[in-house]
Short mmCIF file of C-alpha atoms in Angstrom, two decimals:
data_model
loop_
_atom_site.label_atom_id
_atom_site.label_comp_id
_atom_site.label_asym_id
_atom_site.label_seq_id
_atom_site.Cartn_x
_atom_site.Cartn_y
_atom_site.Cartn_z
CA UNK A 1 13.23 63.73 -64.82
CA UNK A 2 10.21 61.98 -66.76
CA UNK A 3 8.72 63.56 -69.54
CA UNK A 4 6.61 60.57 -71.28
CA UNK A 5 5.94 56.86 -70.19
CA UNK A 6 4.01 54.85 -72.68
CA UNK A 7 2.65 51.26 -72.26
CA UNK A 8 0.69 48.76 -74.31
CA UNK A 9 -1.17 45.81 -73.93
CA UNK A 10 -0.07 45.26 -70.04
CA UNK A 11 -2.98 44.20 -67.41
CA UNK A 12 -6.14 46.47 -68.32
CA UNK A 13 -4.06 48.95 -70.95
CA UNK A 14 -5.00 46.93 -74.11
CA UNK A 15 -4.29 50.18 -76.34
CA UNK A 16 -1.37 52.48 -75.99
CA UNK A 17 -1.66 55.04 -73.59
CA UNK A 18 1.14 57.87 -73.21
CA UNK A 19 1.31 59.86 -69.62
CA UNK A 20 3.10 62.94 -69.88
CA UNK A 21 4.62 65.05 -68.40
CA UNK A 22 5.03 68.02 -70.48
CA UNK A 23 4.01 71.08 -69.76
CA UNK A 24 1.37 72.82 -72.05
CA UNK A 25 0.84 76.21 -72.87
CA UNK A 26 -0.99 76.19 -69.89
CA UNK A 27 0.12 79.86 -68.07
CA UNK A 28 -1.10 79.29 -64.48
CA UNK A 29 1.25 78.11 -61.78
CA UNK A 30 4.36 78.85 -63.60
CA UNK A 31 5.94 77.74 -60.31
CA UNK A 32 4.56 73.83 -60.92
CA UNK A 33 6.88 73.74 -64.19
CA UNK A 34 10.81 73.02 -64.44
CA UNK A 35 11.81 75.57 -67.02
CA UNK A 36 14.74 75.42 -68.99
CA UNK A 37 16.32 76.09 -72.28
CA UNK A 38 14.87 72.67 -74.75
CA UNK A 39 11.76 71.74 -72.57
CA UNK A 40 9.13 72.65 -69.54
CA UNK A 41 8.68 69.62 -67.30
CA UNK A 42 5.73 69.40 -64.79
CA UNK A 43 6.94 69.20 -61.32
CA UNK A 44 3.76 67.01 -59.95
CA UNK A 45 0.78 65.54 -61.79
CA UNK A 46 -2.21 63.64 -59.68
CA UNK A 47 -4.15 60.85 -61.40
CA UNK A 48 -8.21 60.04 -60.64
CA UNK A 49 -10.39 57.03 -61.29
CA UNK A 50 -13.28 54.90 -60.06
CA UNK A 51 -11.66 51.43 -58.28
CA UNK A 52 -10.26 49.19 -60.80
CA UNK A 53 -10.15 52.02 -63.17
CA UNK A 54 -6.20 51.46 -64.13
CA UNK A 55 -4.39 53.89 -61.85
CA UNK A 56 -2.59 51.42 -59.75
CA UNK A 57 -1.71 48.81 -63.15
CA UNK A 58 -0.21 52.28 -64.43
CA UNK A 59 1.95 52.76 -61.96
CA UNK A 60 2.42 48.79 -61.58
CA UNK A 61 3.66 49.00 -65.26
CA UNK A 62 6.35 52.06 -64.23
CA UNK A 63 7.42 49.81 -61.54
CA UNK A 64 7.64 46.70 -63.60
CA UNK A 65 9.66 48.65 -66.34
CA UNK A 66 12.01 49.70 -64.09
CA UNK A 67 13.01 46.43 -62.38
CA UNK A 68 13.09 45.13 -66.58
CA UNK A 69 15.83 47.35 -66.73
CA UNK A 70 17.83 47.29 -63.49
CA UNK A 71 17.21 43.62 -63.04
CA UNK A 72 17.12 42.01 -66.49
CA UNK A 73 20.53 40.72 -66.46
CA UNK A 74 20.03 38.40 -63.61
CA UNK A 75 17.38 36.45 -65.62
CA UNK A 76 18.22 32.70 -66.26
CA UNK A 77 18.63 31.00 -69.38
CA UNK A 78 14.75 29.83 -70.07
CA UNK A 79 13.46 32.20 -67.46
CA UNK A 80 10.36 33.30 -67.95
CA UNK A 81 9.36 37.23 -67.87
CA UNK A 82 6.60 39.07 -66.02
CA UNK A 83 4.02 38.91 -69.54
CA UNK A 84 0.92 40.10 -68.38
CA UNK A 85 -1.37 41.21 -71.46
CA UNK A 86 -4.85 42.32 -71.72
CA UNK A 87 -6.98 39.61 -70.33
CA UNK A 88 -10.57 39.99 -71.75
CA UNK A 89 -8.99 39.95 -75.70
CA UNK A 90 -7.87 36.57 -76.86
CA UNK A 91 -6.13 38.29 -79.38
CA UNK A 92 -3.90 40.07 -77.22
CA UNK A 93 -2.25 36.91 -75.67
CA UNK A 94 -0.43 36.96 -78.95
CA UNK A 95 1.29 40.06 -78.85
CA UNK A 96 4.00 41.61 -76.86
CA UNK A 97 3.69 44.11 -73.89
CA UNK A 98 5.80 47.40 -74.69
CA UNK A 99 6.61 50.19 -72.81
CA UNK A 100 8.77 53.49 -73.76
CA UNK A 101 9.97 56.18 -71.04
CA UNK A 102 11.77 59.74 -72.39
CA UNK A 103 13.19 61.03 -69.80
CA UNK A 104 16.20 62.94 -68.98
CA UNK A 105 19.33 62.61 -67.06
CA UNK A 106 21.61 65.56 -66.16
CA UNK A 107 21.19 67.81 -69.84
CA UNK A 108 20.81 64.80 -72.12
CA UNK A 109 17.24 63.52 -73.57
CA UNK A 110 16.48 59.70 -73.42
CA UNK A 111 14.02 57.35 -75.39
CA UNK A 112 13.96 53.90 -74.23
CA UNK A 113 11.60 51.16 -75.61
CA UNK A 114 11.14 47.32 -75.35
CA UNK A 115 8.75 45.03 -75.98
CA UNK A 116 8.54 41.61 -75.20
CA UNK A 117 6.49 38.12 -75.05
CA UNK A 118 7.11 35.79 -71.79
CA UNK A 119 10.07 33.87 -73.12
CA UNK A 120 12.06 36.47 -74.97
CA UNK A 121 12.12 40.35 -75.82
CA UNK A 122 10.68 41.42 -79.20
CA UNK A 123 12.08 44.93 -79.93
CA UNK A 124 14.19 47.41 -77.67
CA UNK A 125 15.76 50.86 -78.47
CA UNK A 126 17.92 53.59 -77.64
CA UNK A 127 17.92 57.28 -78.63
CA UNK A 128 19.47 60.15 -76.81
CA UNK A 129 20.08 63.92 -77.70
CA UNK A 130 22.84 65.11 -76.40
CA UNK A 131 23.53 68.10 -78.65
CA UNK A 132 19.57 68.64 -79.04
CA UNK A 133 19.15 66.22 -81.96
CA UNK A 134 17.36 63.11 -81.67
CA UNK A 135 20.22 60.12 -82.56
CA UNK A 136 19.80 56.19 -82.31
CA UNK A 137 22.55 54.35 -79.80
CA UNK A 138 20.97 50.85 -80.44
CA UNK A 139 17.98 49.24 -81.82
CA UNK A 140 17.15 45.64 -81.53
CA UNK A 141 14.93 42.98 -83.35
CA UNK A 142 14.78 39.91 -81.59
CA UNK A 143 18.51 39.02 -81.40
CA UNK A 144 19.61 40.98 -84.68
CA UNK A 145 20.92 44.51 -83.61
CA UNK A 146 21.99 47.52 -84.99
CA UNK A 147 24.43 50.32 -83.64
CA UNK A 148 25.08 53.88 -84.82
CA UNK A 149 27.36 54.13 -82.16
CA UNK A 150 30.49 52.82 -80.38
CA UNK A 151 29.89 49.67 -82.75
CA UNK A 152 32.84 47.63 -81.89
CA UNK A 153 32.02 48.07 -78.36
CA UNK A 154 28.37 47.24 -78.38
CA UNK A 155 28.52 44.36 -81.04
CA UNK A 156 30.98 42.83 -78.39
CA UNK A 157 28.21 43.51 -75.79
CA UNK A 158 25.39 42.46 -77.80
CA UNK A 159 26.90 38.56 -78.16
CA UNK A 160 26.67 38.36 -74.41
CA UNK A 161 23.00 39.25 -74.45
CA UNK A 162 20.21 36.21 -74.21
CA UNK A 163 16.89 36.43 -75.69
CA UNK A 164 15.39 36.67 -72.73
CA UNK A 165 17.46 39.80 -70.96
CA UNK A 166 17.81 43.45 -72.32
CA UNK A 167 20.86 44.30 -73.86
CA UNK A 168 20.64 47.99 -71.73
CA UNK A 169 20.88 45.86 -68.67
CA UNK A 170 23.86 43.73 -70.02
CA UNK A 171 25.38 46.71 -71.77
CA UNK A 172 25.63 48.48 -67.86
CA UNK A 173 27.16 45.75 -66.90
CA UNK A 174 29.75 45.93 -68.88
CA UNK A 175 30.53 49.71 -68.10
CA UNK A 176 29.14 51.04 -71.66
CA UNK A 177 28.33 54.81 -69.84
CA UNK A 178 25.61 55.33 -72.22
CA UNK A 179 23.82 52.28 -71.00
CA UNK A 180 25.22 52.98 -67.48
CA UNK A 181 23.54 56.09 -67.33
CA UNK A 182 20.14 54.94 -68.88
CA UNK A 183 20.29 52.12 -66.04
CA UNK A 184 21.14 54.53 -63.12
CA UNK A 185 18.25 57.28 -63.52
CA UNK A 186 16.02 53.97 -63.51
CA UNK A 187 17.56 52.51 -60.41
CA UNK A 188 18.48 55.43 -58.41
CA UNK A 189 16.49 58.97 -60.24
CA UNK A 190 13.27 56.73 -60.91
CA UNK A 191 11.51 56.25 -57.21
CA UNK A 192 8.44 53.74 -57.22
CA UNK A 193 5.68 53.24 -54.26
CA UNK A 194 3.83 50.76 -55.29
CA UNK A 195 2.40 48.05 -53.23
CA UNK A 196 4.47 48.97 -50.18
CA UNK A 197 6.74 52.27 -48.88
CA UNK A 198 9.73 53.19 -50.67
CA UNK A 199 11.64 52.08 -47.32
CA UNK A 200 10.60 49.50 -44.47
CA UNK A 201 10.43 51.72 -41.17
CA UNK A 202 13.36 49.50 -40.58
CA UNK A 203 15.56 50.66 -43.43
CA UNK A 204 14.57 53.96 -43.18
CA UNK A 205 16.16 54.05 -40.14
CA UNK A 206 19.33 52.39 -41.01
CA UNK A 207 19.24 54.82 -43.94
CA UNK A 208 19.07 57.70 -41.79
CA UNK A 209 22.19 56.29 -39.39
CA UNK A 210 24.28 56.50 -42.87
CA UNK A 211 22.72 60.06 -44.06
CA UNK A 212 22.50 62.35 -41.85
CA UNK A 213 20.82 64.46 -43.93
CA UNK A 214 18.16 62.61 -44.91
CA UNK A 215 17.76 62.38 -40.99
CA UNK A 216 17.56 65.66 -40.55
CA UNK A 217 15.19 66.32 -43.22
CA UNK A 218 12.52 63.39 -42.28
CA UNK A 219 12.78 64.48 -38.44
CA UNK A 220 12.42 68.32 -39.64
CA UNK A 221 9.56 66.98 -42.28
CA UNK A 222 7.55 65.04 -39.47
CA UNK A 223 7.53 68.05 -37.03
CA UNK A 224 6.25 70.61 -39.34
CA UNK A 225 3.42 67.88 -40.35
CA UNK A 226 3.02 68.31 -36.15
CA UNK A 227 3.69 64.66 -35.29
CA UNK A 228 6.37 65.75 -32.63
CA UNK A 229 8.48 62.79 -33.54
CA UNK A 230 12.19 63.69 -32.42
CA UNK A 231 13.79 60.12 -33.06
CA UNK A 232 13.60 56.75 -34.07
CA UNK A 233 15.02 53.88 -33.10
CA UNK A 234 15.73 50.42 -34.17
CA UNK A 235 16.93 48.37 -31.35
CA UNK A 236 16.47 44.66 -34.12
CA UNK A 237 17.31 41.62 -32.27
CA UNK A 238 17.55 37.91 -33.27
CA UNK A 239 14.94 35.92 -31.97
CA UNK A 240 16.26 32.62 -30.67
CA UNK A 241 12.82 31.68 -29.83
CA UNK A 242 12.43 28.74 -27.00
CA UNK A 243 15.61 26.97 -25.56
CA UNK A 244 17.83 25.44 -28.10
CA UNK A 245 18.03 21.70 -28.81
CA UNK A 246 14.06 21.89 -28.39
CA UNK A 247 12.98 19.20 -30.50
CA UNK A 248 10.22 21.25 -31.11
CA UNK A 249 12.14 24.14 -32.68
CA UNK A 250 15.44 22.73 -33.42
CA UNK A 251 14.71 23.31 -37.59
CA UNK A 252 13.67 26.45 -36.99
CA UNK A 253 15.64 29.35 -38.58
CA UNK A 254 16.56 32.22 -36.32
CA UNK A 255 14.95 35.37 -37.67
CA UNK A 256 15.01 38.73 -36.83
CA UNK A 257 12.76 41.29 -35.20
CA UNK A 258 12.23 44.71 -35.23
CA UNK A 259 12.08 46.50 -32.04
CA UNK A 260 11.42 49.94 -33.33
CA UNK A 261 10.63 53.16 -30.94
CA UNK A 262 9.58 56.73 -31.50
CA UNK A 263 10.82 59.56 -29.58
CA UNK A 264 7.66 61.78 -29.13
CA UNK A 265 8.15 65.69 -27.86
CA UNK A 266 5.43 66.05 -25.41
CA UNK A 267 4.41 68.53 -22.28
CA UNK A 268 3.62 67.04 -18.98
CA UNK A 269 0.28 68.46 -17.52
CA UNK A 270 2.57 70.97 -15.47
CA UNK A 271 3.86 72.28 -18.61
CA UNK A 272 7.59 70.71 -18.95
CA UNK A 273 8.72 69.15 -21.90
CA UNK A 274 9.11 65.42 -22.21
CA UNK A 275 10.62 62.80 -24.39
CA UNK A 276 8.80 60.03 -24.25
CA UNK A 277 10.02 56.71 -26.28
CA UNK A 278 6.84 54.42 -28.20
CA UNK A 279 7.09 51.28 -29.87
CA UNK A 280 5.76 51.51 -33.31
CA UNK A 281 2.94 49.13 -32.34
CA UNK A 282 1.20 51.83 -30.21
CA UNK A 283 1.37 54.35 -33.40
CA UNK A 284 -1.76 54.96 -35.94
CA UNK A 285 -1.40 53.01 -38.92
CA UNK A 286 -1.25 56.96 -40.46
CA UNK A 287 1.92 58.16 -38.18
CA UNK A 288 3.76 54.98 -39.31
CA UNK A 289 2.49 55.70 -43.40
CA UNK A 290 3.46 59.41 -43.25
CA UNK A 291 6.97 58.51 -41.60
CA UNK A 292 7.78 56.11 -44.64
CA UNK A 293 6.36 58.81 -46.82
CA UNK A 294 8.51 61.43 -45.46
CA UNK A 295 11.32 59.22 -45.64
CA UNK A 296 10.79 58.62 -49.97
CA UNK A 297 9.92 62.22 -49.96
CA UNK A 298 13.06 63.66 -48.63
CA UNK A 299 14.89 61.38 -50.12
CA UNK A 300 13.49 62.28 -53.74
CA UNK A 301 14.01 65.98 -53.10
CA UNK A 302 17.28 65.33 -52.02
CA UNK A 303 18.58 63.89 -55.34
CA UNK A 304 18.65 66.12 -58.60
CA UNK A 305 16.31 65.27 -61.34
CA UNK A 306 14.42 62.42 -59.64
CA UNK A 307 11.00 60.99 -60.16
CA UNK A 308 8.45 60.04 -56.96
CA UNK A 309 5.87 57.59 -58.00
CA UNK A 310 3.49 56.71 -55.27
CA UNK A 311 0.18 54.54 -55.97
CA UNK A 312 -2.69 55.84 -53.33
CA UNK A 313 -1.00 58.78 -51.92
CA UNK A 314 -3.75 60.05 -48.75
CA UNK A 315 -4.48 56.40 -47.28
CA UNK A 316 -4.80 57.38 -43.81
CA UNK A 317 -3.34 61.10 -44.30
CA UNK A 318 -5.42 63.85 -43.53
CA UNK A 319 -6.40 65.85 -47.11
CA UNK A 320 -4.19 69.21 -45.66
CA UNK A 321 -1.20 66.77 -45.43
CA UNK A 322 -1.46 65.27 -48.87
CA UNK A 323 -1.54 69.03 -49.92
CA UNK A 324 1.70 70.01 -48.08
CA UNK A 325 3.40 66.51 -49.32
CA UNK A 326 2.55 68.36 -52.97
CA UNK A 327 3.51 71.95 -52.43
CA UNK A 328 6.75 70.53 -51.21
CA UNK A 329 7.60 69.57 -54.95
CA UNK A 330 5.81 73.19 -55.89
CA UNK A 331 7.83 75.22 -53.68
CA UNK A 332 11.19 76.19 -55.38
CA UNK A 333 12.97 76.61 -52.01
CA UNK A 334 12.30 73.16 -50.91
CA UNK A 335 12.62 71.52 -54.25
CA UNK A 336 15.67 73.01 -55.61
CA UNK A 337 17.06 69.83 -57.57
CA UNK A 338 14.14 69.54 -60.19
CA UNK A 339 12.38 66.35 -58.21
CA UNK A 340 8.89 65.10 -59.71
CA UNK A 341 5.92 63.70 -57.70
CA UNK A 342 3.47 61.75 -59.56
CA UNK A 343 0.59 59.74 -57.47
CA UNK A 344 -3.13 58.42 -58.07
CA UNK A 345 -5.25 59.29 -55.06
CA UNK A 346 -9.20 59.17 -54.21
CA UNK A 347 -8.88 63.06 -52.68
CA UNK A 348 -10.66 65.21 -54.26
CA UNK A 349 -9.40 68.12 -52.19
CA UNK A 350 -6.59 68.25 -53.99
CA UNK A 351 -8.81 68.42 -57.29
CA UNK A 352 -8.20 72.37 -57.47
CA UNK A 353 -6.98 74.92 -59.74
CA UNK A 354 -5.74 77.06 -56.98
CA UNK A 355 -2.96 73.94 -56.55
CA UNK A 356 -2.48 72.33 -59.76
CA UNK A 357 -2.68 73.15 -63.36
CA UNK A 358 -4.82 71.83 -65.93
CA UNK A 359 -2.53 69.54 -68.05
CA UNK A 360 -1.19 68.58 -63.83
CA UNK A 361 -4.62 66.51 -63.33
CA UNK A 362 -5.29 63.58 -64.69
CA UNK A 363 -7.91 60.86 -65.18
CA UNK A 364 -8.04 56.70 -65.68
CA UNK A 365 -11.28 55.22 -67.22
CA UNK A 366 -12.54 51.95 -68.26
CA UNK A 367 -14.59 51.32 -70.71
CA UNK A 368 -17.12 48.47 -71.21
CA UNK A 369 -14.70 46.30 -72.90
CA UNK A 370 -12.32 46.18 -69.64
CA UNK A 371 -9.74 48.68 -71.69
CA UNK A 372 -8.26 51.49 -69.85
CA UNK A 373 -7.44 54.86 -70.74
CA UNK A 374 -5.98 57.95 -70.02
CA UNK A 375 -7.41 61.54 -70.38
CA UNK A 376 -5.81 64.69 -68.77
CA UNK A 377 -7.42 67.53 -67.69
CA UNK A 378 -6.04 69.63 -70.58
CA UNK A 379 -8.19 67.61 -72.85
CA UNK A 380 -11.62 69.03 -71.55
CA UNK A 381 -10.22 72.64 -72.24
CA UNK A 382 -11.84 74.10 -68.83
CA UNK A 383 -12.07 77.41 -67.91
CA UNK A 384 -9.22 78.31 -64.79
CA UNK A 385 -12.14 79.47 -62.66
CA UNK A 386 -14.34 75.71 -62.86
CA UNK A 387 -14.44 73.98 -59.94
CA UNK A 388 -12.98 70.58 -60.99
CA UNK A 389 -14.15 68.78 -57.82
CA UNK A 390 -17.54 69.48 -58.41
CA UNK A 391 -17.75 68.47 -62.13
CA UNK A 392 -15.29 64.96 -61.59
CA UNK A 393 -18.08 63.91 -58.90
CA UNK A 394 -20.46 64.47 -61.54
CA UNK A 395 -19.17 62.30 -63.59
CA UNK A 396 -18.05 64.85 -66.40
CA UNK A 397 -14.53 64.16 -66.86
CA UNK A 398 -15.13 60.12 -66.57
CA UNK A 399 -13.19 58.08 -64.03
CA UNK A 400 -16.43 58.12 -61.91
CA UNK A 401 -17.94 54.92 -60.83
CA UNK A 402 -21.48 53.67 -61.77
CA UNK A 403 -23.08 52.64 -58.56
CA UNK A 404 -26.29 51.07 -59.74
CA UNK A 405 -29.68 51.34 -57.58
CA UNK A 406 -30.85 48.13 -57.00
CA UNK A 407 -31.34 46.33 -53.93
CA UNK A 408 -29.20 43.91 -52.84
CA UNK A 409 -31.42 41.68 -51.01
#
């Protein structure tokens, strides 16, 4: 599960800003917090913000972290990484992007950090606790690295490593478990929705042929949300187009196309039930969003310890359904593997001590310099009774946009 993430000097995060997600002494909703014996992990947190506030280049900086780590290994000699820094400080051009994640995977405690320019990485470490002391695997400076661990094994590894890839990525590669299981909670534990679903409607579906429990649980999901969806279908075909030899279409490539149908459980005006099959054309843009949501969401309480990181959660959901989506994570008997849901969202509804804690709410501002930052909830020290809706539309907590009087025309 994730405890911290940290980034610095990445799109509008000039400064280093820490999200976490450790609980405080905050004693309301004891039913929001993982408990156990070293530390109490939040189960959900919700971040707010005007429009280009910095909640969506957070979560793009989660996503891009992760695909650093699972991916790195790929990159070419001379390949050039995803450096992105501040924009509106010349200074910052000149210095690296980092991020850090702690996290933890099964019983043991990770820290992993890296930093890095556009042509090579700067700094990257490795500390884990698996006896409930903090000890370094691997730290790296440039291409000089150090091991108090394993040496012979990961000074082998290390000489395989370019400047340009991160020697976690490599180290997987090579079956080191440490770095195997730093590199599996990030490809398979760490869940990103960002700038698309989790699944196309198409792979959901061919997931769902493989699991059937995932099936199950997104049909069972999408019924109590009262869509009546009972199936889905995915009848893909490849389109050949026009006749062959066409001279007009003879360098096209074939391609395919999805011919996707929903099962609907309906009454007929006499009162009998009905199936009756839709393509997904003919369904709201919100049915086809809440069926790829359902599909990540499942999927993430399915899987023990995992982390479900969705930018704009509510897009064309009704508020009580963004509510239920959270309580899922809340409610022990339908989260019983530890899962995490983390979002950004524009609905206040869900701004609202009766559902979320205090240190579970959390706001993105941007100052006049183009910086962003981050501020929970916890920070403000409210009473439990204040009604948090009414004072972040005021503008108290920040995060609230400026909308200036004057006339357009």
């Amino acid at each position: 599960m994730l405890i911290e993430f940290s980034v610095e000097n990445y799109k509008s995060f000039r400064d280093r800003a820490c999200f976490s997600m450790e609980a405080t002494a905050d004693r309301n909703h004891p039913e929001n917090v993982i408990h156990n014996s070293k530390h109490d992990v939040l189960k959900t947190a919700a971040m707010y913000g005007a429009n280009a506030s910095g909640k969506t280049k957070l979560i793009d900086a989660v996503n891009i972290c992760k695909m650093f780590v699972i991916l790195s290994h790929t990159h070419q000699v001379g390949g050039k990484l995803n450096h992105t820094p501040f924009a509106f400080d010349s200074g910052c051009g000149g210095k690296p992007t980092f991020f850090e994640v702690v996290f933890t995977a099964g019983e043991t405690r990770y820290r992993y950090s890296f930093s890095y320019y556009r042509d090579h990485i700067v700094s990257e470490e490795l500390f884990f606790s698996p006896n409930g002391r903090e000890a370094m695997v691997f730290s790296r400076d440039r291409q000089k690295f150090a091991f108090n661990r394993d040496r012979e094994i990961q000074d082998a590894n290390s000489k395989k490593v370019r400047e340009n890839v991160l020697y976690i990525s490599v180290a997987a590669q090579f079956n080191y478990k440490i770095a195997c299981d730093v590199v599996d909670w990030f490809g398979n534990n760490l869940m990103v929705i960002a700038g698309g679903g989790f699944y196309s409607v198409g792979e959901l579906i061919e997931a769902m042929s493989a699991d059937k429990d995932l099936k199950r649980g997104v049909i069972r999901a999408l019924n109590v949300a009262d869509l009546g969806i009972t199936d889905m279908k995915n009848n893909a075909k490849t389109n050949i187009g026009m006749q062959a030899g066409t001279p007009l279409i003879s360098a096209l490539p074939l391609y395919p196309v999805q011919d996707i149908w929903f099962s609907h459980s309906v009454k007929s005006a006499e009162g009998h039930a009905l199936t009756v099959d839709l393509p997904m054309t003919s369904e709201s843009s919100g049915t086809t969003q809440l069926v790829l949501l359902a599909g990540a969401v499942i999927k993430a309480l399915s899987r023990y310890d995992s982390t479900l990181v969705i930018d704009e959660l509510g897009i064309n959901l009704h508020p009580d359904i963004c509510k239920w989506v959270v309580e899922l994570f809340h409610d022990a008997r339908n989260n019983r593997n530890n899962a995490q849901l983390i979002f950004n969202t524009h609905n206040t509804e869900l701004q609202n001590l009766d559902v979320f804690r205090r240190d579970q709410i959390w706001f993105v501002e941007k100052d006049d310099t183009g910086a962003s930052s981050l501020k929970s909830l916890s920070d403000y020290r409210e009473r439990s009774d204040k009604n948090i809706r009414n004072g972040y539309l005021a503008g108290r907590y920040g995060g609230k946009p400026f909308i200036s009087p004057e006339i357009l025309f």
